[in-house]
Amino acid sequence: MKYQGIIFDLDGVICSTDEYHYLAWKSLADQLGIYFDRQINNRLRGVSRMASLEIVLEKADKTYTQAEKDEFAESKNTLYRQLLGQMGPADLSDEVRDTLNALRAKGLKLAIGSSSKNTPFILDRIGLGGYFDAVSDGNNITHSKPDPEVFLKAAQMIGLDPSVCLVVEDAHAGVEAGVNGGFDTAAIGDARDDERATWHLNSFSDIMGAVAD
Ligand code: B16
Ligand code: MG
């Protein structure tokens, strides 16, 4: 088996918070009178909160100060966290839970590599708080995907070289980050057909094929 560790993106891979991100950004955009739709929301996948805000503001007809932008990001996050409060263990699918347990049973180290500063909160909500061997997220990085920092830190935390870790991602920016860091990548969901990925997963459990002996 080539891999000794797997680093999972969170949103779009382990669970889905897309709809909540959409509703929270849409609410902010509506308040500001800025056009926003699901296609624009899709561009925010894997992108940090402040970089996401800049994309939302692309359609604004005025410019905002940094203080205003900080306030907008804070307000979006407050609503987003309220919506996340609806999540619970039922938002972790049986397929994801069973596959994670099967990977662990094979002796693989399992880590999270997410751009989200809400990662600990989301993991707690879905019943995976404390499950992973390491959590690298938006709280411990200074460069957002496609910079590989979040994955390199995750690999370091589990004591493995990128060459023996597989990164699982649903965002094109995340696949690029994995490649930039020297990782093999498995692309799923929105990024499934990304040609830079080593593996293309139709379903989460397909990861088992990538770690077969
Ligand atoms: P937060 P991931 C990313 O998570 C989301 O895909 C992206 O839409 C979001 O803007 C980003 O986290 C930051 O999230 O506002 O919670 O810090 O896909 O990297 O797990
Ligand atoms: Mg994602």
Tab-separated table of C-alpha atoms and ligand atoms in Angstrom:
chain	number	residue	atom	x	y	z
A	1	MET	CA	0.000	0.000	0.000
A	2	LYS	CA	1.515	3.317	-1.109
A	3	TYR	CA	-0.259	5.507	1.445
A	4	GLN	CA	0.288	5.718	5.201
A	5	GLY	CA	-1.994	8.676	5.823
A	6	ILE	CA	-5.096	10.294	4.385
A	7	ILE	CA	-5.840	14.015	4.692
A	8	PHE	CA	-9.481	14.921	4.190
A	9	ASP	CA	-10.946	18.241	3.265
A	10	LEU	CA	-14.035	18.813	5.463
A	11	ASP	CA	-16.803	20.723	3.655
A	12	GLY	CA	-17.902	18.728	0.609
A	13	VAL	CA	-15.902	15.629	1.563
A	14	ILE	CA	-16.725	14.548	5.128
A	15	CYS	CA	-20.008	16.479	5.288
A	16	SER	CA	-21.936	19.089	3.357
A	17	THR	CA	-22.316	22.653	4.592
A	18	ASP	CA	-22.767	24.150	1.105
A	19	GLU	CA	-26.397	25.101	1.617
A	20	TYR	CA	-25.627	26.916	4.884
A	21	HIS	CA	-22.736	28.834	3.285
A	22	TYR	CA	-25.073	29.733	0.419
A	23	LEU	CA	-27.888	30.941	2.682
A	24	ALA	CA	-25.528	33.015	4.841
A	25	TRP	CA	-23.737	34.674	1.901
A	26	LYS	CA	-27.072	35.219	0.126
A	27	SER	CA	-28.467	36.952	3.196
A	28	LEU	CA	-25.439	39.277	3.381
A	29	ALA	CA	-25.547	39.988	-0.372
A	30	ASP	CA	-29.285	40.772	-0.196
A	31	GLN	CA	-28.704	43.185	2.685
A	32	LEU	CA	-26.045	44.961	0.633
A	33	GLY	CA	-28.118	44.884	-2.589
A	34	ILE	CA	-25.521	42.737	-4.375
A	35	TYR	CA	-26.456	40.012	-6.874
A	36	PHE	CA	-25.535	36.515	-5.646
A	37	ASP	CA	-26.530	33.063	-6.872
A	38	ARG	CA	-25.586	29.393	-6.474
A	39	GLN	CA	-23.114	29.576	-9.347
A	40	ILE	CA	-21.165	32.297	-7.540
A	41	ASN	CA	-21.491	30.285	-4.310
A	42	ASN	CA	-19.824	27.363	-6.077
A	43	ARG	CA	-16.731	29.501	-6.657
A	44	LEU	CA	-16.355	29.838	-2.858
A	45	ARG	CA	-15.673	26.124	-2.388
A	46	GLY	CA	-12.412	25.635	-0.470
A	47	VAL	CA	-11.753	29.404	-0.523
A	48	SER	CA	-11.088	31.190	2.806
A	49	ARG	CA	-13.766	33.421	4.381
A	50	MET	CA	-12.146	36.760	3.469
A	51	ALA	CA	-11.252	35.611	-0.062
A	52	SER	CA	-14.868	34.407	-0.404
A	53	LEU	CA	-16.121	37.847	0.654
A	54	GLU	CA	-13.991	39.471	-2.062
A	55	ILE	CA	-15.699	37.213	-4.638
A	56	VAL	CA	-19.149	38.116	-3.237
A	57	LEU	CA	-18.247	41.832	-3.468
A	58	GLU	CA	-17.121	41.563	-7.124
A	59	LYS	CA	-20.685	42.450	-8.153
A	60	ALA	CA	-20.930	45.476	-5.800
A	61	ASP	CA	-21.062	48.906	-7.389
A	62	LYS	CA	-19.097	50.546	-4.582
A	63	THR	CA	-15.925	49.783	-2.663
A	64	TYR	CA	-15.836	49.038	1.038
A	65	THR	CA	-13.275	49.782	3.752
A	66	GLN	CA	-11.402	46.975	5.493
A	67	ALA	CA	-13.415	47.675	8.661
A	68	GLU	CA	-16.672	47.240	6.722
A	69	LYS	CA	-15.385	44.022	5.138
A	70	ASP	CA	-14.433	42.640	8.554
A	71	GLU	CA	-17.934	43.447	9.786
A	72	PHE	CA	-19.548	41.747	6.756
A	73	ALA	CA	-17.453	38.605	7.234
A	74	GLU	CA	-18.326	38.537	10.921
A	75	SER	CA	-22.023	38.952	10.210
A	76	LYS	CA	-21.982	36.178	7.572
A	77	ASN	CA	-20.187	33.894	9.998
A	78	THR	CA	-22.662	34.581	12.808
A	79	LEU	CA	-25.572	33.525	10.600
A	80	TYR	CA	-23.586	30.567	9.200
A	81	ARG	CA	-22.863	29.281	12.711
A	82	GLN	CA	-26.533	29.624	13.662
A	83	LEU	CA	-27.399	27.480	10.640
A	84	LEU	CA	-24.645	24.963	11.507
A	85	GLY	CA	-26.430	24.566	14.853
A	86	GLN	CA	-29.028	22.506	12.959
A	87	MET	CA	-26.402	19.876	12.147
A	88	GLY	CA	-26.047	16.734	14.174
A	89	PRO	CA	-24.606	13.194	13.984
A	90	ALA	CA	-27.228	12.366	11.310
A	91	ASP	CA	-25.302	14.703	8.961
A	92	LEU	CA	-22.438	12.200	8.933
A	93	SER	CA	-23.434	9.536	6.425
A	94	ASP	CA	-23.065	5.832	7.194
A	95	GLU	CA	-20.849	5.542	4.123
A	96	VAL	CA	-18.391	8.173	5.386
A	97	ARG	CA	-18.349	6.787	8.949
A	98	ASP	CA	-17.882	3.175	7.825
A	99	THR	CA	-15.153	4.109	5.325
A	100	LEU	CA	-13.235	6.161	7.915
A	101	ASN	CA	-13.365	3.232	10.333
A	102	ALA	CA	-12.223	0.800	7.610
A	103	LEU	CA	-9.285	3.075	6.717
A	104	ARG	CA	-8.296	3.323	10.370
A	105	ALA	CA	-8.536	-0.464	10.708
A	106	LYS	CA	-5.942	-0.710	7.919
A	107	GLY	CA	-3.549	1.289	10.126
A	108	LEU	CA	-3.744	4.542	8.177
A	109	LYS	CA	-3.371	7.872	9.972
A	110	LEU	CA	-6.372	10.107	9.341
A	111	ALA	CA	-6.225	13.919	9.344
A	112	ILE	CA	-8.351	16.904	8.377
A	113	GLY	CA	-7.039	19.655	6.078
A	114	SER	CA	-9.766	22.305	5.809
A	115	SER	CA	-9.838	26.040	5.056
A	116	SER	CA	-12.657	26.494	7.563
A	117	LYS	CA	-12.151	28.228	10.898
A	118	ASN	CA	-15.352	26.480	11.989
A	119	THR	CA	-13.797	23.021	11.603
A	120	PRO	CA	-13.758	22.090	15.347
A	121	PHE	CA	-17.387	23.235	15.687
A	122	ILE	CA	-18.535	21.236	12.631
A	123	LEU	CA	-16.620	18.090	13.699
A	124	ASP	CA	-18.264	18.307	17.129
A	125	ARG	CA	-21.721	18.745	15.590
A	126	ILE	CA	-21.410	15.618	13.427
A	127	GLY	CA	-19.937	13.533	16.234
A	128	LEU	CA	-16.336	13.431	14.992
A	129	GLY	CA	-14.778	15.721	17.610
A	130	GLY	CA	-11.563	13.988	18.725
A	131	TYR	CA	-11.821	11.299	16.017
A	132	PHE	CA	-8.973	12.389	13.746
A	133	ASP	CA	-5.260	11.943	14.473
A	134	ALA	CA	-4.734	15.600	13.520
A	135	VAL	CA	-6.807	18.610	12.519
A	136	SER	CA	-5.223	21.306	10.376
A	137	ASP	CA	-7.675	24.066	9.493
A	138	GLY	CA	-8.304	27.757	8.845
A	139	ASN	CA	-7.180	28.537	12.384
A	140	ASN	CA	-3.565	27.459	11.907
A	141	ILE	CA	-2.747	28.702	8.421
A	142	THR	CA	-1.815	32.023	6.857
A	143	HIS	CA	-2.138	30.990	3.189
A	144	SER	CA	-5.364	29.678	1.715
A	145	LYS	CA	-5.724	26.856	-0.863
A	146	PRO	CA	-4.341	26.571	-3.577
A	147	ASP	CA	-1.367	27.163	-1.278
A	148	PRO	CA	-0.506	23.729	0.179
A	149	GLU	CA	0.105	25.031	3.731
A	150	VAL	CA	-2.961	23.423	5.335
A	151	PHE	CA	-2.081	19.978	3.951
A	152	LEU	CA	1.658	20.275	4.672
A	153	LYS	CA	0.816	21.121	8.297
A	154	ALA	CA	-1.583	18.166	8.504
A	155	ALA	CA	1.135	15.809	7.174
A	156	GLN	CA	3.616	17.240	9.669
A	157	MET	CA	1.130	16.739	12.522
A	158	ILE	CA	0.761	13.038	11.691
A	159	GLY	CA	4.526	12.735	11.166
A	160	LEU	CA	4.374	11.697	7.506
A	161	ASP	CA	5.991	12.877	4.287
A	162	PRO	CA	3.554	14.202	1.627
A	163	SER	CA	4.715	11.423	-0.710
A	164	VAL	CA	2.959	8.805	1.453
A	165	CYS	CA	-0.227	10.813	2.087
A	166	LEU	CA	-3.367	11.049	-0.019
A	167	VAL	CA	-5.367	14.302	-0.022
A	168	VAL	CA	-9.128	13.989	-0.604
A	169	GLU	CA	-10.766	17.140	-2.009
A	170	ASP	CA	-14.003	18.426	-3.558
A	171	ALA	CA	-12.635	21.819	-4.673
A	172	HIS	CA	-10.410	22.566	-7.657
A	173	ALA	CA	-8.395	24.955	-5.443
A	174	GLY	CA	-7.906	22.051	-3.022
A	175	VAL	CA	-6.748	19.605	-5.705
A	176	GLU	CA	-4.280	22.259	-6.858
A	177	ALA	CA	-3.105	22.734	-3.251
A	178	GLY	CA	-2.523	19.000	-2.922
A	179	VAL	CA	-0.510	18.856	-6.138
A	180	ASN	CA	1.467	21.954	-5.090
A	181	GLY	CA	2.380	20.215	-1.833
A	182	GLY	CA	3.629	17.049	-3.542
A	183	PHE	CA	0.617	14.915	-2.529
A	184	ASP	CA	-1.385	12.430	-4.553
A	185	THR	CA	-4.976	13.650	-4.597
A	186	ALA	CA	-8.376	11.987	-4.794
A	187	ALA	CA	-11.030	14.274	-6.289
A	188	ILE	CA	-14.708	13.914	-5.424
A	189	GLY	CA	-17.936	15.836	-6.047
A	190	ASP	CA	-17.499	19.176	-7.778
A	191	ALA	CA	-13.802	18.518	-8.530
A	192	ARG	CA	-14.191	14.847	-9.474
A	193	ASP	CA	-13.090	15.270	-13.085
A	194	ASP	CA	-10.120	17.515	-12.252
A	195	GLU	CA	-7.344	16.158	-14.471
A	196	ARG	CA	-4.646	17.015	-11.928
A	197	ALA	CA	-6.047	14.445	-9.471
A	198	THR	CA	-4.525	10.976	-9.115
A	199	TRP	CA	-7.878	9.372	-8.280
A	200	HIS	CA	-11.426	10.273	-9.307
A	201	LEU	CA	-14.030	9.158	-6.771
A	202	ASN	CA	-17.685	8.643	-7.640
A	203	SER	CA	-18.421	7.996	-4.015
A	204	PHE	CA	-16.562	8.376	-0.695
A	205	SER	CA	-16.140	4.619	-0.224
A	206	ASP	CA	-14.188	4.471	-3.514
A	207	ILE	CA	-11.180	5.615	-1.422
A	208	MET	CA	-10.830	1.951	-0.443
A	209	GLY	CA	-9.722	1.272	-4.028
A	210	ALA	CA	-6.906	3.809	-3.692
A	211	VAL	CA	-5.531	2.120	-0.573
A	212	ALA	CA	-5.914	-1.500	-1.740
A	213	ASP	CA	-2.811	-3.642	-1.190
B	1	B16	P1	-15.136	29.417	7.337
B	1	B16	P2	-13.173	23.233	3.222
B	1	B16	C1	-14.046	25.750	3.220
B	1	B16	O1	-13.997	24.500	3.821
B	1	B16	C2	-15.341	25.916	2.439
B	1	B16	O2	-15.376	25.016	1.335
B	1	B16	C3	-15.440	27.320	1.914
B	1	B16	O3	-16.657	27.500	1.218
B	1	B16	C4	-15.335	28.306	3.081
B	1	B16	O4	-15.364	29.642	2.607
B	1	B16	C5	-14.033	28.045	3.838
B	1	B16	O5	-14.003	26.701	4.286
B	1	B16	C6	-13.875	28.949	5.048
B	1	B16	O6	-14.886	28.626	5.960
B	1	B16	O7	-15.834	30.682	6.989
B	1	B16	O8	-15.984	28.438	8.120
B	1	B16	O9	-13.789	29.657	7.976
B	1	B16	O10	-13.887	22.840	1.976
B	1	B16	O11	-11.740	23.697	3.011
B	1	B16	O12	-13.303	22.209	4.333
B	2	MG	MG	-14.281	21.388	0.421
